[in-house]
JSON list of C-alpha atoms in Angstrom, two decimals:
[
{"chain": "T", "resi": 1, "resn": "UNK", "atom": "CA", "xyz": [20.52, 16.71, -15.04]},
{"chain": "T", "resi": 2, "resn": "UNK", "atom": "CA", "xyz": [23.72, 15.13, -16.38]},
{"chain": "T", "resi": 3, "resn": "UNK", "atom": "CA", "xyz": [23.84, 11.74, -18.08]},
{"chain": "T", "resi": 4, "resn": "UNK", "atom": "CA", "xyz": [24.56, 8.52, -16.23]},
{"chain": "T", "resi": 5, "resn": "UNK", "atom": "CA", "xyz": [28.01, 6.98, -15.94]},
{"chain": "T", "resi": 6, "resn": "UNK", "atom": "CA", "xyz": [28.86, 3.36, -16.61]},
{"chain": "T", "resi": 7, "resn": "UNK", "atom": "CA", "xyz": [27.89, 1.05, -13.74]},
{"chain": "T", "resi": 8, "resn": "UNK", "atom": "CA", "xyz": [30.64, 0.98, -11.14]},
{"chain": "T", "resi": 9, "resn": "UNK", "atom": "CA", "xyz": [32.69, 3.67, -12.87]},
{"chain": "T", "resi": 10, "resn": "UNK", "atom": "CA", "xyz": [35.14, 5.71, -10.84]},
{"chain": "T", "resi": 11, "resn": "UNK", "atom": "CA", "xyz": [34.10, 9.26, -11.62]},
{"chain": "T", "resi": 12, "resn": "UNK", "atom": "CA", "xyz": [36.53, 11.01, -9.33]},
{"chain": "T", "resi": 13, "resn": "UNK", "atom": "CA", "xyz": [40.30, 10.97, -9.38]},
{"chain": "T", "resi": 14, "resn": "UNK", "atom": "CA", "xyz": [40.35, 14.31, -7.63]},
{"chain": "T", "resi": 15, "resn": "UNK", "atom": "CA", "xyz": [37.14, 16.25, -7.19]},
{"chain": "T", "resi": 16, "resn": "UNK", "atom": "CA", "xyz": [37.82, 18.16, -10.39]},
{"chain": "T", "resi": 17, "resn": "UNK", "atom": "CA", "xyz": [37.37, 15.02, -12.51]},
{"chain": "T", "resi": 18, "resn": "UNK", "atom": "CA", "xyz": [33.62, 14.63, -12.00]},
{"chain": "T", "resi": 19, "resn": "UNK", "atom": "CA", "xyz": [32.01, 14.30, -15.42]},
{"chain": "T", "resi": 20, "resn": "UNK", "atom": "CA", "xyz": [28.63, 15.16, -16.94]},
{"chain": "T", "resi": 21, "resn": "UNK", "atom": "CA", "xyz": [27.44, 17.53, -14.24]},
{"chain": "T", "resi": 22, "resn": "UNK", "atom": "CA", "xyz": [25.96, 20.95, -14.85]},
{"chain": "T", "resi": 23, "resn": "UNK", "atom": "CA", "xyz": [25.30, 24.16, -12.97]},
{"chain": "T", "resi": 24, "resn": "UNK", "atom": "CA", "xyz": [21.88, 24.50, -11.36]},
{"chain": "T", "resi": 25, "resn": "UNK", "atom": "CA", "xyz": [20.52, 26.95, -8.83]},
{"chain": "T", "resi": 26, "resn": "UNK", "atom": "CA", "xyz": [20.28, 24.76, -5.73]},
{"chain": "T", "resi": 27, "resn": "UNK", "atom": "CA", "xyz": [17.01, 24.43, -3.86]},
{"chain": "T", "resi": 28, "resn": "UNK", "atom": "CA", "xyz": [17.15, 27.14, -1.17]},
{"chain": "T", "resi": 29, "resn": "UNK", "atom": "CA", "xyz": [14.76, 25.13, 1.01]},
{"chain": "T", "resi": 30, "resn": "UNK", "atom": "CA", "xyz": [17.07, 22.12, 0.96]},
{"chain": "T", "resi": 31, "resn": "UNK", "atom": "CA", "xyz": [20.14, 24.25, 1.73]},
{"chain": "T", "resi": 32, "resn": "UNK", "atom": "CA", "xyz": [18.42, 26.04, 4.62]},
{"chain": "T", "resi": 33, "resn": "UNK", "atom": "CA", "xyz": [17.69, 22.71, 6.33]},
{"chain": "T", "resi": 34, "resn": "UNK", "atom": "CA", "xyz": [21.36, 21.74, 6.38]},
{"chain": "T", "resi": 35, "resn": "UNK", "atom": "CA", "xyz": [22.95, 22.48, 9.74]},
{"chain": "T", "resi": 36, "resn": "UNK", "atom": "CA", "xyz": [26.03, 24.06, 8.17]},
{"chain": "T", "resi": 37, "resn": "UNK", "atom": "CA", "xyz": [23.89, 26.67, 6.37]},
{"chain": "T", "resi": 38, "resn": "UNK", "atom": "CA", "xyz": [21.00, 27.03, 8.83]},
{"chain": "T", "resi": 39, "resn": "UNK", "atom": "CA", "xyz": [21.86, 30.57, 9.97]},
{"chain": "T", "resi": 40, "resn": "UNK", "atom": "CA", "xyz": [22.59, 32.01, 6.52]},
{"chain": "T", "resi": 41, "resn": "UNK", "atom": "CA", "xyz": [20.16, 34.53, 5.03]},
{"chain": "T", "resi": 42, "resn": "UNK", "atom": "CA", "xyz": [18.40, 34.01, 1.71]},
{"chain": "T", "resi": 43, "resn": "UNK", "atom": "CA", "xyz": [20.86, 36.15, -0.24]},
{"chain": "T", "resi": 44, "resn": "UNK", "atom": "CA", "xyz": [23.82, 34.14, 1.04]},
{"chain": "T", "resi": 45, "resn": "UNK", "atom": "CA", "xyz": [22.04, 30.85, 0.34]},
{"chain": "T", "resi": 46, "resn": "UNK", "atom": "CA", "xyz": [21.46, 32.07, -3.22]},
{"chain": "T", "resi": 47, "resn": "UNK", "atom": "CA", "xyz": [25.21, 32.73, -3.59]},
{"chain": "T", "resi": 48, "resn": "UNK", "atom": "CA", "xyz": [25.90, 29.14, -2.56]},
{"chain": "T", "resi": 49, "resn": "UNK", "atom": "CA", "xyz": [23.10, 27.83, -4.78]},
{"chain": "T", "resi": 50, "resn": "UNK", "atom": "CA", "xyz": [24.39, 29.69, -7.81]},
{"chain": "T", "resi": 51, "resn": "UNK", "atom": "CA", "xyz": [27.85, 28.14, -7.37]},
{"chain": "T", "resi": 52, "resn": "UNK", "atom": "CA", "xyz": [26.49, 24.63, -6.89]},
{"chain": "T", "resi": 53, "resn": "UNK", "atom": "CA", "xyz": [26.29, 21.88, -9.52]},
{"chain": "T", "resi": 54, "resn": "UNK", "atom": "CA", "xyz": [24.11, 18.80, -9.47]},
{"chain": "T", "resi": 55, "resn": "UNK", "atom": "CA", "xyz": [25.04, 15.29, -10.52]},
{"chain": "T", "resi": 56, "resn": "UNK", "atom": "CA", "xyz": [23.15, 12.05, -11.13]},
{"chain": "T", "resi": 57, "resn": "UNK", "atom": "CA", "xyz": [24.92, 8.84, -10.11]},
{"chain": "T", "resi": 58, "resn": "UNK", "atom": "CA", "xyz": [24.24, 5.15, -10.53]},
{"chain": "T", "resi": 59, "resn": "UNK", "atom": "CA", "xyz": [25.16, 2.40, -8.09]},
{"chain": "T", "resi": 60, "resn": "UNK", "atom": "CA", "xyz": [28.92, 1.97, -7.81]},
{"chain": "T", "resi": 61, "resn": "UNK", "atom": "CA", "xyz": [29.89, 5.47, -8.96]},
{"chain": "T", "resi": 62, "resn": "UNK", "atom": "CA", "xyz": [32.74, 6.75, -6.79]},
{"chain": "T", "resi": 63, "resn": "UNK", "atom": "CA", "xyz": [32.39, 10.43, -5.89]},
{"chain": "T", "resi": 64, "resn": "UNK", "atom": "CA", "xyz": [35.83, 10.66, -4.32]},
{"chain": "T", "resi": 65, "resn": "UNK", "atom": "CA", "xyz": [38.54, 8.31, -3.12]},
{"chain": "T", "resi": 66, "resn": "UNK", "atom": "CA", "xyz": [40.37, 8.23, 0.19]},
{"chain": "T", "resi": 67, "resn": "UNK", "atom": "CA", "xyz": [43.44, 10.47, 0.00]},
{"chain": "T", "resi": 68, "resn": "UNK", "atom": "CA", "xyz": [42.32, 12.38, -3.10]},
{"chain": "T", "resi": 69, "resn": "UNK", "atom": "CA", "xyz": [42.51, 16.17, -3.25]},
{"chain": "T", "resi": 70, "resn": "UNK", "atom": "CA", "xyz": [39.38, 18.06, -2.26]},
{"chain": "T", "resi": 71, "resn": "UNK", "atom": "CA", "xyz": [37.74, 21.24, -3.47]},
{"chain": "T", "resi": 72, "resn": "UNK", "atom": "CA", "xyz": [34.02, 20.71, -2.79]},
{"chain": "T", "resi": 73, "resn": "UNK", "atom": "CA", "xyz": [31.51, 19.30, -0.34]},
{"chain": "T", "resi": 74, "resn": "UNK", "atom": "CA", "xyz": [28.31, 17.47, -1.21]},
{"chain": "T", "resi": 75, "resn": "UNK", "atom": "CA", "xyz": [24.64, 17.32, -0.27]},
{"chain": "T", "resi": 76, "resn": "UNK", "atom": "CA", "xyz": [22.47, 14.29, -1.02]},
{"chain": "T", "resi": 77, "resn": "UNK", "atom": "CA", "xyz": [19.35, 15.31, -2.95]},
{"chain": "T", "resi": 78, "resn": "UNK", "atom": "CA", "xyz": [18.09, 11.75, -3.38]},
{"chain": "T", "resi": 79, "resn": "UNK", "atom": "CA", "xyz": [19.37, 8.20, -3.03]},
{"chain": "T", "resi": 80, "resn": "UNK", "atom": "CA", "xyz": [22.02, 6.87, -0.67]},
{"chain": "T", "resi": 81, "resn": "UNK", "atom": "CA", "xyz": [25.77, 7.38, -0.44]},
{"chain": "T", "resi": 82, "resn": "UNK", "atom": "CA", "xyz": [28.19, 5.13, 1.47]},
{"chain": "T", "resi": 83, "resn": "UNK", "atom": "CA", "xyz": [31.16, 6.62, 3.29]},
{"chain": "T", "resi": 84, "resn": "UNK", "atom": "CA", "xyz": [33.82, 3.97, 3.84]},
{"chain": "T", "resi": 85, "resn": "UNK", "atom": "CA", "xyz": [37.47, 3.13, 4.38]},
{"chain": "T", "resi": 86, "resn": "UNK", "atom": "CA", "xyz": [39.44, 0.29, 2.83]},
{"chain": "T", "resi": 87, "resn": "UNK", "atom": "CA", "xyz": [42.22, -1.79, 4.35]},
{"chain": "T", "resi": 88, "resn": "UNK", "atom": "CA", "xyz": [45.49, -2.50, 2.56]},
{"chain": "T", "resi": 89, "resn": "UNK", "atom": "CA", "xyz": [44.10, -5.84, 1.35]},
{"chain": "T", "resi": 90, "resn": "UNK", "atom": "CA", "xyz": [40.94, -4.29, -0.13]},
{"chain": "T", "resi": 91, "resn": "UNK", "atom": "CA", "xyz": [38.47, -5.03, 2.64]},
{"chain": "T", "resi": 92, "resn": "UNK", "atom": "CA", "xyz": [35.90, -2.27, 3.13]},
{"chain": "T", "resi": 93, "resn": "UNK", "atom": "CA", "xyz": [34.37, -0.85, 6.28]},
{"chain": "T", "resi": 94, "resn": "UNK", "atom": "CA", "xyz": [31.35, 1.38, 5.70]},
{"chain": "T", "resi": 95, "resn": "UNK", "atom": "CA", "xyz": [30.89, 3.69, 8.68]},
{"chain": "T", "resi": 96, "resn": "UNK", "atom": "CA", "xyz": [28.22, 6.13, 7.44]},
{"chain": "T", "resi": 97, "resn": "UNK", "atom": "CA", "xyz": [25.15, 6.03, 5.21]},
{"chain": "T", "resi": 98, "resn": "UNK", "atom": "CA", "xyz": [24.14, 9.41, 3.75]},
{"chain": "T", "resi": 99, "resn": "UNK", "atom": "CA", "xyz": [20.55, 10.09, 2.63]},
{"chain": "T", "resi": 100, "resn": "UNK", "atom": "CA", "xyz": [18.53, 13.12, 1.45]},
{"chain": "T", "resi": 101, "resn": "UNK", "atom": "CA", "xyz": [19.62, 16.31, 3.16]},
{"chain": "T", "resi": 102, "resn": "UNK", "atom": "CA", "xyz": [22.84, 14.84, 4.54]},
{"chain": "T", "resi": 103, "resn": "UNK", "atom": "CA", "xyz": [26.10, 16.71, 3.96]},
{"chain": "T", "resi": 104, "resn": "UNK", "atom": "CA", "xyz": [29.49, 15.05, 3.48]},
{"chain": "T", "resi": 105, "resn": "UNK", "atom": "CA", "xyz": [32.97, 15.89, 2.27]},
{"chain": "T", "resi": 106, "resn": "UNK", "atom": "CA", "xyz": [33.32, 18.96, 4.50]},
{"chain": "T", "resi": 107, "resn": "UNK", "atom": "CA", "xyz": [36.36, 17.92, 6.55]},
{"chain": "T", "resi": 108, "resn": "UNK", "atom": "CA", "xyz": [38.92, 18.97, 3.95]},
{"chain": "T", "resi": 109, "resn": "UNK", "atom": "CA", "xyz": [37.31, 22.42, 3.83]},
{"chain": "T", "resi": 110, "resn": "UNK", "atom": "CA", "xyz": [38.57, 23.04, 7.35]},
{"chain": "T", "resi": 111, "resn": "UNK", "atom": "CA", "xyz": [41.90, 21.24, 7.51]},
{"chain": "T", "resi": 112, "resn": "UNK", "atom": "CA", "xyz": [43.11, 21.45, 3.90]},
{"chain": "T", "resi": 113, "resn": "UNK", "atom": "CA", "xyz": [44.02, 17.75, 3.88]},
{"chain": "T", "resi": 114, "resn": "UNK", "atom": "CA", "xyz": [42.99, 15.08, 1.39]},
{"chain": "T", "resi": 115, "resn": "UNK", "atom": "CA", "xyz": [39.86, 12.99, 1.67]},
{"chain": "T", "resi": 116, "resn": "UNK", "atom": "CA", "xyz": [39.69, 10.87, 4.81]},
{"chain": "T", "resi": 117, "resn": "UNK", "atom": "CA", "xyz": [37.40, 8.25, 3.26]},
{"chain": "T", "resi": 118, "resn": "UNK", "atom": "CA", "xyz": [35.76, 7.08, 0.03]},
{"chain": "T", "resi": 119, "resn": "UNK", "atom": "CA", "xyz": [32.24, 8.14, -0.99]},
{"chain": "T", "resi": 120, "resn": "UNK", "atom": "CA", "xyz": [30.27, 5.85, -3.32]},
{"chain": "T", "resi": 121, "resn": "UNK", "atom": "CA", "xyz": [26.68, 5.71, -4.58]},
{"chain": "T", "resi": 122, "resn": "UNK", "atom": "CA", "xyz": [24.72, 2.72, -3.29]},
{"chain": "T", "resi": 123, "resn": "UNK", "atom": "CA", "xyz": [21.85, 3.29, -5.73]},
{"chain": "T", "resi": 124, "resn": "UNK", "atom": "CA", "xyz": [20.72, 5.81, -8.33]},
{"chain": "T", "resi": 125, "resn": "UNK", "atom": "CA", "xyz": [21.32, 9.09, -6.53]},
{"chain": "T", "resi": 126, "resn": "UNK", "atom": "CA", "xyz": [21.44, 12.83, -7.07]},
{"chain": "T", "resi": 127, "resn": "UNK", "atom": "CA", "xyz": [23.98, 14.99, -5.27]},
{"chain": "T", "resi": 128, "resn": "UNK", "atom": "CA", "xyz": [24.66, 18.69, -5.06]},
{"chain": "T", "resi": 129, "resn": "UNK", "atom": "CA", "xyz": [28.32, 19.69, -5.45]},
{"chain": "T", "resi": 130, "resn": "UNK", "atom": "CA", "xyz": [29.22, 22.90, -3.57]},
{"chain": "T", "resi": 131, "resn": "UNK", "atom": "CA", "xyz": [32.72, 24.33, -4.14]},
{"chain": "T", "resi": 132, "resn": "UNK", "atom": "CA", "xyz": [34.77, 25.31, -1.11]},
{"chain": "T", "resi": 133, "resn": "UNK", "atom": "CA", "xyz": [35.77, 28.73, -2.49]},
{"chain": "T", "resi": 134, "resn": "UNK", "atom": "CA", "xyz": [32.47, 30.64, -2.01]},
{"chain": "T", "resi": 135, "resn": "UNK", "atom": "CA", "xyz": [32.01, 29.07, 1.43]},
{"chain": "T", "resi": 136, "resn": "UNK", "atom": "CA", "xyz": [35.45, 30.22, 2.57]},
{"chain": "T", "resi": 137, "resn": "UNK", "atom": "CA", "xyz": [34.66, 33.71, 1.28]},
{"chain": "T", "resi": 138, "resn": "UNK", "atom": "CA", "xyz": [31.38, 33.83, 3.21]},
{"chain": "T", "resi": 139, "resn": "UNK", "atom": "CA", "xyz": [33.03, 32.78, 6.47]},
{"chain": "T", "resi": 140, "resn": "UNK", "atom": "CA", "xyz": [36.01, 35.08, 5.95]},
{"chain": "T", "resi": 141, "resn": "UNK", "atom": "CA", "xyz": [33.62, 38.01, 5.49]},
{"chain": "T", "resi": 142, "resn": "UNK", "atom": "CA", "xyz": [31.31, 36.99, 8.37]},
{"chain": "T", "resi": 143, "resn": "UNK", "atom": "CA", "xyz": [33.25, 34.88, 10.90]},
{"chain": "T", "resi": 144, "resn": "UNK", "atom": "CA", "xyz": [30.34, 34.99, 13.34]},
{"chain": "T", "resi": 145, "resn": "UNK", "atom": "CA", "xyz": [28.60, 32.55, 10.99]},
{"chain": "T", "resi": 146, "resn": "UNK", "atom": "CA", "xyz": [31.15, 29.89, 11.92]},
{"chain": "T", "resi": 147, "resn": "UNK", "atom": "CA", "xyz": [29.13, 28.77, 14.98]},
{"chain": "T", "resi": 148, "resn": "UNK", "atom": "CA", "xyz": [27.07, 26.26, 12.93]},
{"chain": "T", "resi": 149, "resn": "UNK", "atom": "CA", "xyz": [30.39, 24.88, 11.66]},
{"chain": "T", "resi": 150, "resn": "UNK", "atom": "CA", "xyz": [31.54, 24.31, 15.23]},
{"chain": "T", "resi": 151, "resn": "UNK", "atom": "CA", "xyz": [28.24, 22.64, 16.12]},
{"chain": "T", "resi": 152, "resn": "UNK", "atom": "CA", "xyz": [28.48, 20.36, 13.07]},
{"chain": "T", "resi": 153, "resn": "UNK", "atom": "CA", "xyz": [32.03, 19.27, 13.88]},
{"chain": "T", "resi": 154, "resn": "UNK", "atom": "CA", "xyz": [31.11, 18.74, 17.53]},
{"chain": "T", "resi": 155, "resn": "UNK", "atom": "CA", "xyz": [28.17, 16.57, 16.49]},
{"chain": "T", "resi": 156, "resn": "UNK", "atom": "CA", "xyz": [30.44, 14.51, 14.23]},
{"chain": "T", "resi": 157, "resn": "UNK", "atom": "CA", "xyz": [32.87, 14.01, 17.13]},
{"chain": "T", "resi": 158, "resn": "UNK", "atom": "CA", "xyz": [30.02, 12.90, 19.40]},
{"chain": "T", "resi": 159, "resn": "UNK", "atom": "CA", "xyz": [28.84, 10.42, 16.75]},
{"chain": "T", "resi": 160, "resn": "UNK", "atom": "CA", "xyz": [32.37, 9.05, 16.52]},
{"chain": "T", "resi": 161, "resn": "UNK", "atom": "CA", "xyz": [32.50, 8.73, 20.32]},
{"chain": "T", "resi": 162, "resn": "UNK", "atom": "CA", "xyz": [29.22, 6.80, 20.30]},
{"chain": "T", "resi": 163, "resn": "UNK", "atom": "CA", "xyz": [30.46, 4.50, 17.52]},
{"chain": "T", "resi": 164, "resn": "UNK", "atom": "CA", "xyz": [33.67, 3.84, 19.44]},
{"chain": "T", "resi": 165, "resn": "UNK", "atom": "CA", "xyz": [31.71, 3.09, 22.61]},
{"chain": "T", "resi": 166, "resn": "UNK", "atom": "CA", "xyz": [29.47, 0.69, 20.68]},
{"chain": "T", "resi": 167, "resn": "UNK", "atom": "CA", "xyz": [32.52, -1.18, 19.40]},
{"chain": "T", "resi": 168, "resn": "UNK", "atom": "CA", "xyz": [33.70, -1.67, 22.99]},
{"chain": "T", "resi": 169, "resn": "UNK", "atom": "CA", "xyz": [30.45, -2.29, 24.84]},
{"chain": "T", "resi": 170, "resn": "UNK", "atom": "CA", "xyz": [28.12, -3.92, 22.28]},
{"chain": "T", "resi": 171, "resn": "UNK", "atom": "CA", "xyz": [28.65, -7.34, 20.75]},
{"chain": "T", "resi": 172, "resn": "UNK", "atom": "CA", "xyz": [27.86, -8.05, 17.08]},
{"chain": "T", "resi": 173, "resn": "UNK", "atom": "CA", "xyz": [24.25, -8.96, 17.87]},
{"chain": "T", "resi": 174, "resn": "UNK", "atom": "CA", "xyz": [23.73, -5.69, 19.75]},
{"chain": "T", "resi": 175, "resn": "UNK", "atom": "CA", "xyz": [25.33, -3.61, 17.00]},
{"chain": "T", "resi": 176, "resn": "UNK", "atom": "CA", "xyz": [23.23, -5.40, 14.38]},
{"chain": "T", "resi": 177, "resn": "UNK", "atom": "CA", "xyz": [20.05, -4.65, 16.32]},
{"chain": "T", "resi": 178, "resn": "UNK", "atom": "CA", "xyz": [21.05, -1.00, 16.60]},
{"chain": "T", "resi": 179, "resn": "UNK", "atom": "CA", "xyz": [21.72, -0.61, 12.87]},
{"chain": "T", "resi": 180, "resn": "UNK", "atom": "CA", "xyz": [18.47, -2.36, 11.92]},
{"chain": "T", "resi": 181, "resn": "UNK", "atom": "CA", "xyz": [16.58, 0.10, 14.11]},
{"chain": "T", "resi": 182, "resn": "UNK", "atom": "CA", "xyz": [18.45, 3.00, 12.51]},
{"chain": "T", "resi": 183, "resn": "UNK", "atom": "CA", "xyz": [17.64, 1.73, 9.01]},
{"chain": "T", "resi": 184, "resn": "UNK", "atom": "CA", "xyz": [13.98, 1.28, 9.95]},
{"chain": "T", "resi": 185, "resn": "UNK", "atom": "CA", "xyz": [13.62, 4.68, 11.61]},
{"chain": "T", "resi": 186, "resn": "UNK", "atom": "CA", "xyz": [10.05, 5.04, 12.86]},
{"chain": "T", "resi": 187, "resn": "UNK", "atom": "CA", "xyz": [8.71, 2.47, 10.37]},
{"chain": "T", "resi": 188, "resn": "UNK", "atom": "CA", "xyz": [7.85, -1.10, 11.28]},
{"chain": "T", "resi": 189, "resn": "UNK", "atom": "CA", "xyz": [8.23, -2.32, 7.68]},
{"chain": "T", "resi": 190, "resn": "UNK", "atom": "CA", "xyz": [11.47, -1.52, 5.91]},
{"chain": "T", "resi": 191, "resn": "UNK", "atom": "CA", "xyz": [13.99, -2.79, 3.40]},
{"chain": "T", "resi": 192, "resn": "UNK", "atom": "CA", "xyz": [17.73, -2.95, 3.99]},
{"chain": "T", "resi": 193, "resn": "UNK", "atom": "CA", "xyz": [19.00, -0.67, 1.19]},
{"chain": "T", "resi": 194, "resn": "UNK", "atom": "CA", "xyz": [22.51, -2.12, 1.19]},
{"chain": "T", "resi": 195, "resn": "UNK", "atom": "CA", "xyz": [24.09, -5.50, 0.47]},
{"chain": "T", "resi": 196, "resn": "UNK", "atom": "CA", "xyz": [24.95, -8.02, 3.17]},
{"chain": "T", "resi": 197, "resn": "UNK", "atom": "CA", "xyz": [28.61, -7.11, 2.80]},
{"chain": "T", "resi": 198, "resn": "UNK", "atom": "CA", "xyz": [27.84, -3.40, 3.20]},
{"chain": "T", "resi": 199, "resn": "UNK", "atom": "CA", "xyz": [25.66, -4.03, 6.25]},
{"chain": "T", "resi": 200, "resn": "UNK", "atom": "CA", "xyz": [28.47, -6.10, 7.75]},
{"chain": "T", "resi": 201, "resn": "UNK", "atom": "CA", "xyz": [30.88, -3.22, 7.15]},
{"chain": "T", "resi": 202, "resn": "UNK", "atom": "CA", "xyz": [28.46, -0.84, 8.85]},
{"chain": "T", "resi": 203, "resn": "UNK", "atom": "CA", "xyz": [28.16, -3.17, 11.85]},
{"chain": "T", "resi": 204, "resn": "UNK", "atom": "CA", "xyz": [31.91, -3.82, 11.88]},
{"chain": "T", "resi": 205, "resn": "UNK", "atom": "CA", "xyz": [31.75, -7.62, 11.70]},
{"chain": "T", "resi": 206, "resn": "UNK", "atom": "CA", "xyz": [31.82, -10.45, 9.20]},
{"chain": "T", "resi": 207, "resn": "UNK", "atom": "CA", "xyz": [28.81, -11.08, 6.97]},
{"chain": "T", "resi": 208, "resn": "UNK", "atom": "CA", "xyz": [28.36, -14.51, 8.57]},
{"chain": "T", "resi": 209, "resn": "UNK", "atom": "CA", "xyz": [28.13, -13.09, 12.10]},
{"chain": "T", "resi": 210, "resn": "UNK", "atom": "CA", "xyz": [25.68, -10.36, 11.05]},
{"chain": "T", "resi": 211, "resn": "UNK", "atom": "CA", "xyz": [23.50, -12.91, 9.23]},
{"chain": "T", "resi": 212, "resn": "UNK", "atom": "CA", "xyz": [23.59, -15.10, 12.34]},
{"chain": "T", "resi": 213, "resn": "UNK", "atom": "CA", "xyz": [22.38, -12.14, 14.44]},
{"chain": "T", "resi": 214, "resn": "UNK", "atom": "CA", "xyz": [19.51, -11.42, 12.03]},
{"chain": "T", "resi": 215, "resn": "UNK", "atom": "CA", "xyz": [18.57, -15.11, 11.99]},
{"chain": "T", "resi": 216, "resn": "UNK", "atom": "CA", "xyz": [18.37, -15.05, 15.79]},
{"chain": "T", "resi": 217, "resn": "UNK", "atom": "CA", "xyz": [15.98, -12.06, 15.66]},
{"chain": "T", "resi": 218, "resn": "UNK", "atom": "CA", "xyz": [13.81, -13.95, 13.17]},
{"chain": "T", "resi": 219, "resn": "UNK", "atom": "CA", "xyz": [13.85, -17.08, 15.33]},
{"chain": "T", "resi": 220, "resn": "UNK", "atom": "CA", "xyz": [12.90, -15.09, 18.44]},
{"chain": "T", "resi": 221, "resn": "UNK", "atom": "CA", "xyz": [10.02, -13.44, 16.58]},
{"chain": "T", "resi": 222, "resn": "UNK", "atom": "CA", "xyz": [11.41, -9.93, 17.02]},
{"chain": "T", "resi": 223, "resn": "UNK", "atom": "CA", "xyz": [11.33, -9.37, 13.26]},
{"chain": "T", "resi": 224, "resn": "UNK", "atom": "CA", "xyz": [9.71, -11.03, 10.26]},
{"chain": "T", "resi": 225, "resn": "UNK", "atom": "CA", "xyz": [11.01, -11.26, 6.71]},
{"chain": "T", "resi": 226, "resn": "UNK", "atom": "CA", "xyz": [9.21, -11.46, 3.38]},
{"chain": "T", "resi": 227, "resn": "UNK", "atom": "CA", "xyz": [11.66, -11.45, 0.47]},
{"chain": "T", "resi": 228, "resn": "UNK", "atom": "CA", "xyz": [13.64, -8.19, 0.92]},
{"chain": "T", "resi": 229, "resn": "UNK", "atom": "CA", "xyz": [11.11, -6.62, 3.30]},
{"chain": "T", "resi": 230, "resn": "UNK", "atom": "CA", "xyz": [11.52, -6.82, 7.07]},
{"chain": "T", "resi": 231, "resn": "UNK", "atom": "CA", "xyz": [8.86, -6.07, 9.66]},
{"chain": "T", "resi": 232, "resn": "UNK", "atom": "CA", "xyz": [9.65, -5.21, 13.27]},
{"chain": "T", "resi": 233, "resn": "UNK", "atom": "CA", "xyz": [7.33, -7.20, 15.53]},
{"chain": "T", "resi": 234, "resn": "UNK", "atom": "CA", "xyz": [8.91, -6.56, 18.93]},
{"chain": "T", "resi": 235, "resn": "UNK", "atom": "CA", "xyz": [10.64, -3.19, 18.77]},
{"chain": "T", "resi": 236, "resn": "UNK", "atom": "CA", "xyz": [11.14, -3.00, 22.53]},
{"chain": "T", "resi": 237, "resn": "UNK", "atom": "CA", "xyz": [13.18, -6.21, 22.57]},
{"chain": "T", "resi": 238, "resn": "UNK", "atom": "CA", "xyz": [15.35, -4.95, 19.72]},
{"chain": "T", "resi": 239, "resn": "UNK", "atom": "CA", "xyz": [15.89, -1.64, 21.50]},
{"chain": "T", "resi": 240, "resn": "UNK", "atom": "CA", "xyz": [16.88, -3.37, 24.74]},
{"chain": "T", "resi": 241, "resn": "UNK", "atom": "CA", "xyz": [19.32, -5.62, 22.83]},
{"chain": "T", "resi": 242, "resn": "UNK", "atom": "CA", "xyz": [20.87, -2.59, 21.12]},
{"chain": "T", "resi": 243, "resn": "UNK", "atom": "CA", "xyz": [21.81, -0.89, 24.40]}
]
């Protein structure tokens, strides 16, 4: 794997500026589990894998910036990647958290526009960089394989619809409960892998209001906290509050 960058370094002006990565045959098993590639045969997956490059990141490394030119998409092999937008005054709103097996950076493949958001490592992470060119060739040669693409884009639109509905119909406390449940998954004990500011951006509220919501859950006995570890005590109450 490539060497680490300096903490917080911007490693992407355009996608072509990524440093210290190297070619590596991508894990076919990982690729086959990604919705975009799920219907591709082994030979086609190997073509994609041979074109892919892997990259190790440290917290703060920027993979690409909003508005930058695009020539590749990415798959998270390990770690966590934040997808966010920034306002004109520098405030950040994180709207997606990418983990192992998640794909991002595909929008520009289909519309030819620049990046719609910034992608940044939240912790030491490994990503797979897949150039657009071989993907376009595969779909040009076999357009029937575009159905998974349509399903992926439809799923992203549905997720955006749900997020928009949450912003209208859920208050900050409800949205905080929902994101805590998403971060916990099926576990009762979990850590919040992002800072308070990043969690606030994900919820779409100020840090103070999100902290107030978490404090109310602690006071009600719905969750418990020990240092950085949280434990869900009353999942049903959290689920009801998140609806």
